[in-house]
Amino acid sequence: MADQNTPQREPTANMEDGEDWAKELRIRFEQMMRTKRYNDLDRSRSRSGSPAAFDRTSTGSNHRTASPAMTRPMQPQSSRPISESSSSSRSLRPSSAALHPHVRTALRNAPIEPVEPQDSNGIRFKNHLISASHTPIKYENPGLLDEALSVIPLDRIYPEAQEESEFLQAQAESMGDGRKAEWGYQDCVIRALLKWFKGSFFTWVDNPPCPNCFSPTIGAGLAVPTPDEAARGAGRTEMYKCSNVECGIMERFPRFSDVWTLLQTRKGRCGEWANCFAMLCRALGSRIRYIWNAEDHVWIEVWSEHQKRWIHVDACEEAWDTPRLYAEGWNKKMSYCIAFSTEGATDVTRRYVRDPEAHGLPRNRISEAGLLWTLDRITAMRRENMPKEDRHRLQFEHQREQKELRGFVVQALAAKEGKAVPRNGFRLGARTASSPVKKACKKIKPWETIIGSNLSSQTTMATQRDYTSFEVCTTEKATLDNDRLSEGLTTATKMPALDDQHKSATAEACTGHSSLPVQ
């Protein structure tokens, strides 16, 4: 029955303007949702189990019930002092968390407000991020850009990039559906640069060889950088001793961060590789971001104008657009992955850690609100003198990237839920005890299919979902008639010798219920 106290406003049939009817409909919908929220709030309060007995009255089905404060019964007068009775009433009053459980849940998912860190650990981490944010600024030095460009073999890089770009374009056009190429020309330039940098230009160094006898060296601790090493960006100097007893020379290995020095030495570890390669990418006109990882690794990201997104690039591994390399490839657990550029700073941990439970570490070096405040401050400093149009463009790119990062989280959750869903009524990997026929199992190689001479009387077929070995179950007599074909493991993908009639019969059997799921 409709509420008599709430007038029903029906749109008239002769309403000339459709916008008025839409506006009225929207207002009625908002009123209905508001009433529903009030009712949900009252029901949550009733479920909270308050010690005080509340009288709940209502004047209509769509009206909000009286609040507990207004309907609390009168307390009898007591001879106790007022302070004692007030404290007693406060102890009986239900807490706000008990009265509003759904409000607390909603606040948990609310956006984080930036708050400047106040604790010592947060301030220390904030200062470290601000210091690391200055790294990409040195890539804008015009003299360094010219020096970096002079060491790049452009006569080799550009032809390789042109060839790959034309191949990708022809491949896309051959599909006939109007799709664009996977990578653009500038992307191909960076890919060719990456191949040359890894194979011909830079050298990885763990323990530097002895400069005297070229024997292996052994680590001997750290030393204070000399004034010359410090002037070239060496934050620390590693000491190595020659393993040859007759030699025993100590070798210094400064960890340089100056790009001009790295262009001369052309050796180092991940920090030197990322620094030098980022400078070369910038010399070729690409936008870059320096990715700092709290677990002692660095790499870069390159902006793809063709795909309108940031591409993961690790020169040490010659890795292109493989952000899952560290967590899922190396089984590396990470907590913070922060991207720094001349345009600001962004937390991109979600791109590289898709499953925080399996590959994530506690993020306790700073509060999330303090981290957001620090990144916003760095971004504001970098964009302070930018034109308004550039700031709007970067803000749009940031929003699109945040949507991309949220999509990674959704994909990870969907993949995790998909693994937990049973298939054909059985848990994955489980075997059923009851079976219409006795089965014997044997190991076969991947993608191998065993086919009998007669499909109607003697057929054994198998396939593999992944590229690993698996078990194929066959009958003891290696015979299955067509009536029992839908009950056994009857999946086949590699049947060049079968005609169309047998293929259709096999595919129809494969879609049926299986008493033994595929491993």
GROMACS .gro file of N, CA and C in nm, residues 31-99:
model
  207
   31GLN      N    1   1.454   1.052  -0.359
   31GLN     CA    2   1.378   1.041  -0.236
   31GLN      C    3   1.364   0.896  -0.193
   32MET      N    4   1.340   0.809  -0.290
   32MET     CA    5   1.326   0.667  -0.258
   32MET      C    6   1.457   0.610  -0.203
   33MET      N    7   1.572   0.644  -0.265
   33MET     CA    8   1.700   0.594  -0.217
   33MET      C    9   1.734   0.652  -0.081
   34ARG      N   10   1.697   0.777  -0.057
   34ARG     CA   11   1.723   0.838   0.074
   34ARG      C   12   1.643   0.769   0.183
   35THR      N   13   1.518   0.739   0.153
   35THR     CA   14   1.435   0.666   0.250
   35THR      C   15   1.491   0.528   0.276
   36LYS      N   16   1.541   0.462   0.172
   36LYS     CA   17   1.599   0.329   0.189
   36LYS      C   18   1.723   0.333   0.278
   37ARG      N   19   1.804   0.436   0.262
   37ARG     CA   20   1.923   0.448   0.347
   37ARG      C   21   1.884   0.468   0.494
   38TYR      N   22   1.781   0.550   0.516
   38TYR     CA   23   1.735   0.571   0.654
   38TYR      C   24   1.686   0.439   0.715
   39ASN      N   25   1.611   0.363   0.639
   39ASN     CA   26   1.561   0.236   0.690
   39ASN      C   27   1.675   0.139   0.719
   40ASP      N   28   1.775   0.135   0.630
   40ASP     CA   29   1.891   0.049   0.654
   40ASP      C   30   1.966   0.091   0.780
   41LEU      N   31   1.977   0.222   0.801
   41LEU     CA   32   2.044   0.272   0.920
   41LEU      C   33   1.972   0.229   1.047
   42ASP      N   34   1.838   0.239   1.045
   42ASP     CA   35   1.761   0.199   1.163
   42ASP      C   36   1.771   0.049   1.188
   43ARG      N   37   1.770  -0.030   1.080
   43ARG     CA   38   1.782  -0.174   1.098
   43ARG      C   39   1.920  -0.210   1.154
   44SER      N   40   2.025  -0.140   1.109
   44SER     CA   41   2.159  -0.167   1.162
   44SER      C   42   2.167  -0.130   1.310
   45ARG      N   43   2.095  -0.025   1.350
   45ARG     CA   44   2.094   0.011   1.492
   45ARG      C   45   2.020  -0.094   1.575
   46SER      N   46   1.914  -0.148   1.521
   46SER     CA   47   1.840  -0.251   1.594
   46SER      C   48   1.921  -0.378   1.607
   47ARG      N   49   2.008  -0.409   1.507
   47ARG     CA   50   2.091  -0.528   1.513
   47ARG      C   51   2.212  -0.510   1.606
   48SER      N   52   2.242  -0.384   1.643
   48SER     CA   53   2.360  -0.361   1.727
   48SER      C   54   2.342  -0.413   1.869
   49GLY      N   55   2.217  -0.439   1.913
   49GLY     CA   56   2.196  -0.498   2.045
   49GLY      C   57   2.229  -0.403   2.158
   50SER      N   58   2.172  -0.284   2.158
   50SER     CA   59   2.198  -0.188   2.264
   50SER      C   60   2.137  -0.234   2.395
   51PRO      N   61   2.202  -0.211   2.511
   51PRO     CA   62   2.144  -0.252   2.639
   51PRO      C   63   2.015  -0.180   2.671
   52ALA      N   64   2.004  -0.055   2.625
   52ALA     CA   65   1.883   0.021   2.655
   52ALA      C   66   1.772  -0.021   2.563
   53ALA      N   67   1.650  -0.024   2.616
   53ALA     CA   68   1.534  -0.061   2.535
   53ALA      C   69   1.483   0.063   2.467
   54PHE      N   70   1.477   0.060   2.332
   54PHE     CA   71   1.436   0.175   2.255
   54PHE      C   72   1.294   0.151   2.206
   55ASP      N   73   1.210   0.251   2.219
   55ASP     CA   74   1.076   0.247   2.162
   55ASP      C   75   1.083   0.295   2.019
   56ARG      N   76   1.039   0.212   1.928
   56ARG     CA   77   1.047   0.245   1.787
   56ARG      C   78   0.906   0.266   1.737
   57THR      N   79   0.875   0.385   1.695
   57THR     CA   80   0.743   0.418   1.642
   57THR      C   81   0.757   0.466   1.502
   58SER      N   82   0.652   0.452   1.428
   58SER     CA   83   0.653   0.493   1.288
   58SER      C   84   0.517   0.545   1.251
   59THR      N   85   0.513   0.648   1.170
   59THR     CA   86   0.388   0.705   1.122
   59THR      C   87   0.356   0.661   0.981
   60GLY      N   88   0.444   0.589   0.917
   60GLY     CA   89   0.420   0.544   0.781
   60GLY      C   90   0.529   0.450   0.739
   61SER      N   91   0.501   0.375   0.636
   61SER     CA   92   0.599   0.276   0.591
   61SER      C   93   0.720   0.340   0.530
   62ASN      N   94   0.710   0.459   0.476
   62ASN     CA   95   0.822   0.526   0.412
   62ASN      C   96   0.884   0.634   0.499
   63HIS      N   97   0.841   0.643   0.627
   63HIS     CA   98   0.895   0.746   0.714
   63HIS      C   99   1.005   0.688   0.797
   64ARG      N  100   1.099   0.774   0.831
   64ARG     CA  101   1.212   0.732   0.916
   64ARG      C  102   1.163   0.711   1.057
   65THR      N  103   1.206   0.602   1.122
   65THR     CA  104   1.170   0.577   1.261
   65THR      C  105   1.243   0.672   1.353
   66ALA      N  106   1.189   0.687   1.470
   66ALA     CA  107   1.247   0.781   1.565
   66ALA      C  108   1.384   0.736   1.608
   67SER      N  109   1.471   0.830   1.634
   67SER     CA  110   1.608   0.798   1.672
   67SER      C  111   1.611   0.747   1.815
   68PRO      N  112   1.716   0.670   1.852
   68PRO     CA  113   1.724   0.621   1.990
   68PRO      C  114   1.730   0.731   2.093
   69ALA      N  115   1.794   0.843   2.060
   69ALA     CA  116   1.806   0.951   2.158
   69ALA      C  117   1.670   1.011   2.190
   70MET      N  118   1.577   1.013   2.093
   70MET     CA  119   1.446   1.073   2.114
   70MET      C  120   1.349   0.976   2.180
   71THR      N  121   1.372   0.845   2.167
   71THR     CA  122   1.276   0.747   2.217
   71THR      C  123   1.323   0.675   2.341
   72ARG      N  124   1.437   0.717   2.401
   72ARG     CA  125   1.487   0.652   2.521
   72ARG      C  126   1.391   0.679   2.636
   73PRO      N  127   1.348   0.573   2.711
   73PRO     CA  128   1.253   0.597   2.822
   73PRO      C  129   1.315   0.681   2.932
   74MET      N  130   1.224   0.746   3.009
   74MET     CA  131   1.269   0.831   3.118
   74MET      C  132   1.331   0.747   3.228
   75GLN      N  133   1.444   0.790   3.278
   75GLN     CA  134   1.511   0.720   3.386
   75GLN      C  135   1.453   0.767   3.519
   76PRO      N  136   1.431   0.677   3.612
   76PRO     CA  137   1.381   0.720   3.744
   76PRO      C  138   1.485   0.805   3.816
   77GLN      N  139   1.432   0.896   3.898
   77GLN     CA  140   1.522   0.984   3.972
   77GLN      C  141   1.601   0.903   4.073
   78SER      N  142   1.722   0.939   4.088
   78SER     CA  143   1.810   0.868   4.179
   78SER      C  144   1.875   0.965   4.275
   79SER      N  145   1.907   0.916   4.392
   79SER     CA  146   1.972   1.000   4.492
   79SER      C  147   2.121   1.010   4.470
   80ARG      N  148   2.174   0.938   4.366
   80ARG     CA  149   2.317   0.946   4.342
   80ARG      C  150   2.353   1.080   4.282
   81PRO      N  151   2.480   1.119   4.290
   81PRO     CA  152   2.522   1.247   4.231
   81PRO      C  153   2.503   1.244   4.080
   82ILE      N  154   2.495   1.362   4.023
   82ILE     CA  155   2.472   1.374   3.879
   82ILE      C  156   2.589   1.318   3.801
   83SER      N  157   2.709   1.343   3.848
   83SER     CA  158   2.825   1.296   3.775
   83SER      C  159   2.826   1.144   3.766
   84GLU      N  160   2.784   1.076   3.875
   84GLU     CA  161   2.786   0.930   3.873
   84GLU      C  162   2.680   0.875   3.779
   85SER      N  163   2.559   0.937   3.781
   85SER     CA  164   2.454   0.889   3.693
   85SER      C  165   2.487   0.915   3.548
   86SER      N  166   2.553   1.030   3.520
   86SER     CA  167   2.590   1.058   3.382
   86SER      C  168   2.694   0.962   3.332
   87SER      N  169   2.791   0.925   3.418
   87SER     CA  170   2.891   0.829   3.376
   87SER      C  171   2.830   0.692   3.355
   88SER      N  172   2.728   0.659   3.438
   88SER     CA  173   2.663   0.530   3.421
   88SER      C  174   2.586   0.526   3.291
   89SER      N  175   2.517   0.637   3.258
   89SER     CA  176   2.442   0.640   3.132
   89SER      C  177   2.535   0.633   3.013
   90ARG      N  178   2.655   0.692   3.026
   90ARG     CA  179   2.750   0.685   2.915
   90ARG      C  180   2.801   0.543   2.896
   91SER      N  181   2.814   0.470   3.007
   91SER     CA  182   2.861   0.333   2.994
   91SER      C  183   2.757   0.243   2.929
   92LEU      N  184   2.628   0.276   2.949
   92LEU     CA  185   2.522   0.196   2.887
   92LEU      C  186   2.495   0.236   2.744
   93ARG      N  187   2.541   0.352   2.704
   93ARG     CA  188   2.514   0.401   2.569
   93ARG      C  189   2.597   0.322   2.467
   94PRO      N  190   2.536   0.270   2.361
   94PRO     CA  191   2.613   0.194   2.262
   94PRO      C  192   2.710   0.284   2.189
   95SER      N  193   2.822   0.224   2.150
   95SER     CA  194   2.925   0.300   2.079
   95SER      C  195   2.881   0.331   1.938
   96SER      N  196   2.946   0.431   1.879
   96SER     CA  197   2.913   0.467   1.741
   96SER      C  198   2.949   0.356   1.645
   97ALA      N  199   3.056   0.277   1.676
   97ALA     CA  200   3.092   0.166   1.589
   97ALA      C  201   2.986   0.059   1.589
   98ALA      N  202   2.919   0.038   1.706
   98ALA     CA  203   2.812  -0.061   1.712
   98ALA      C  204   2.687  -0.011   1.645
   99LEU      N  205   2.660   0.121   1.654
   99LEU     CA  206   2.540   0.177   1.591
   99LEU      C  207   2.554   0.189   1.441
   0.00000   0.00000   0.00000
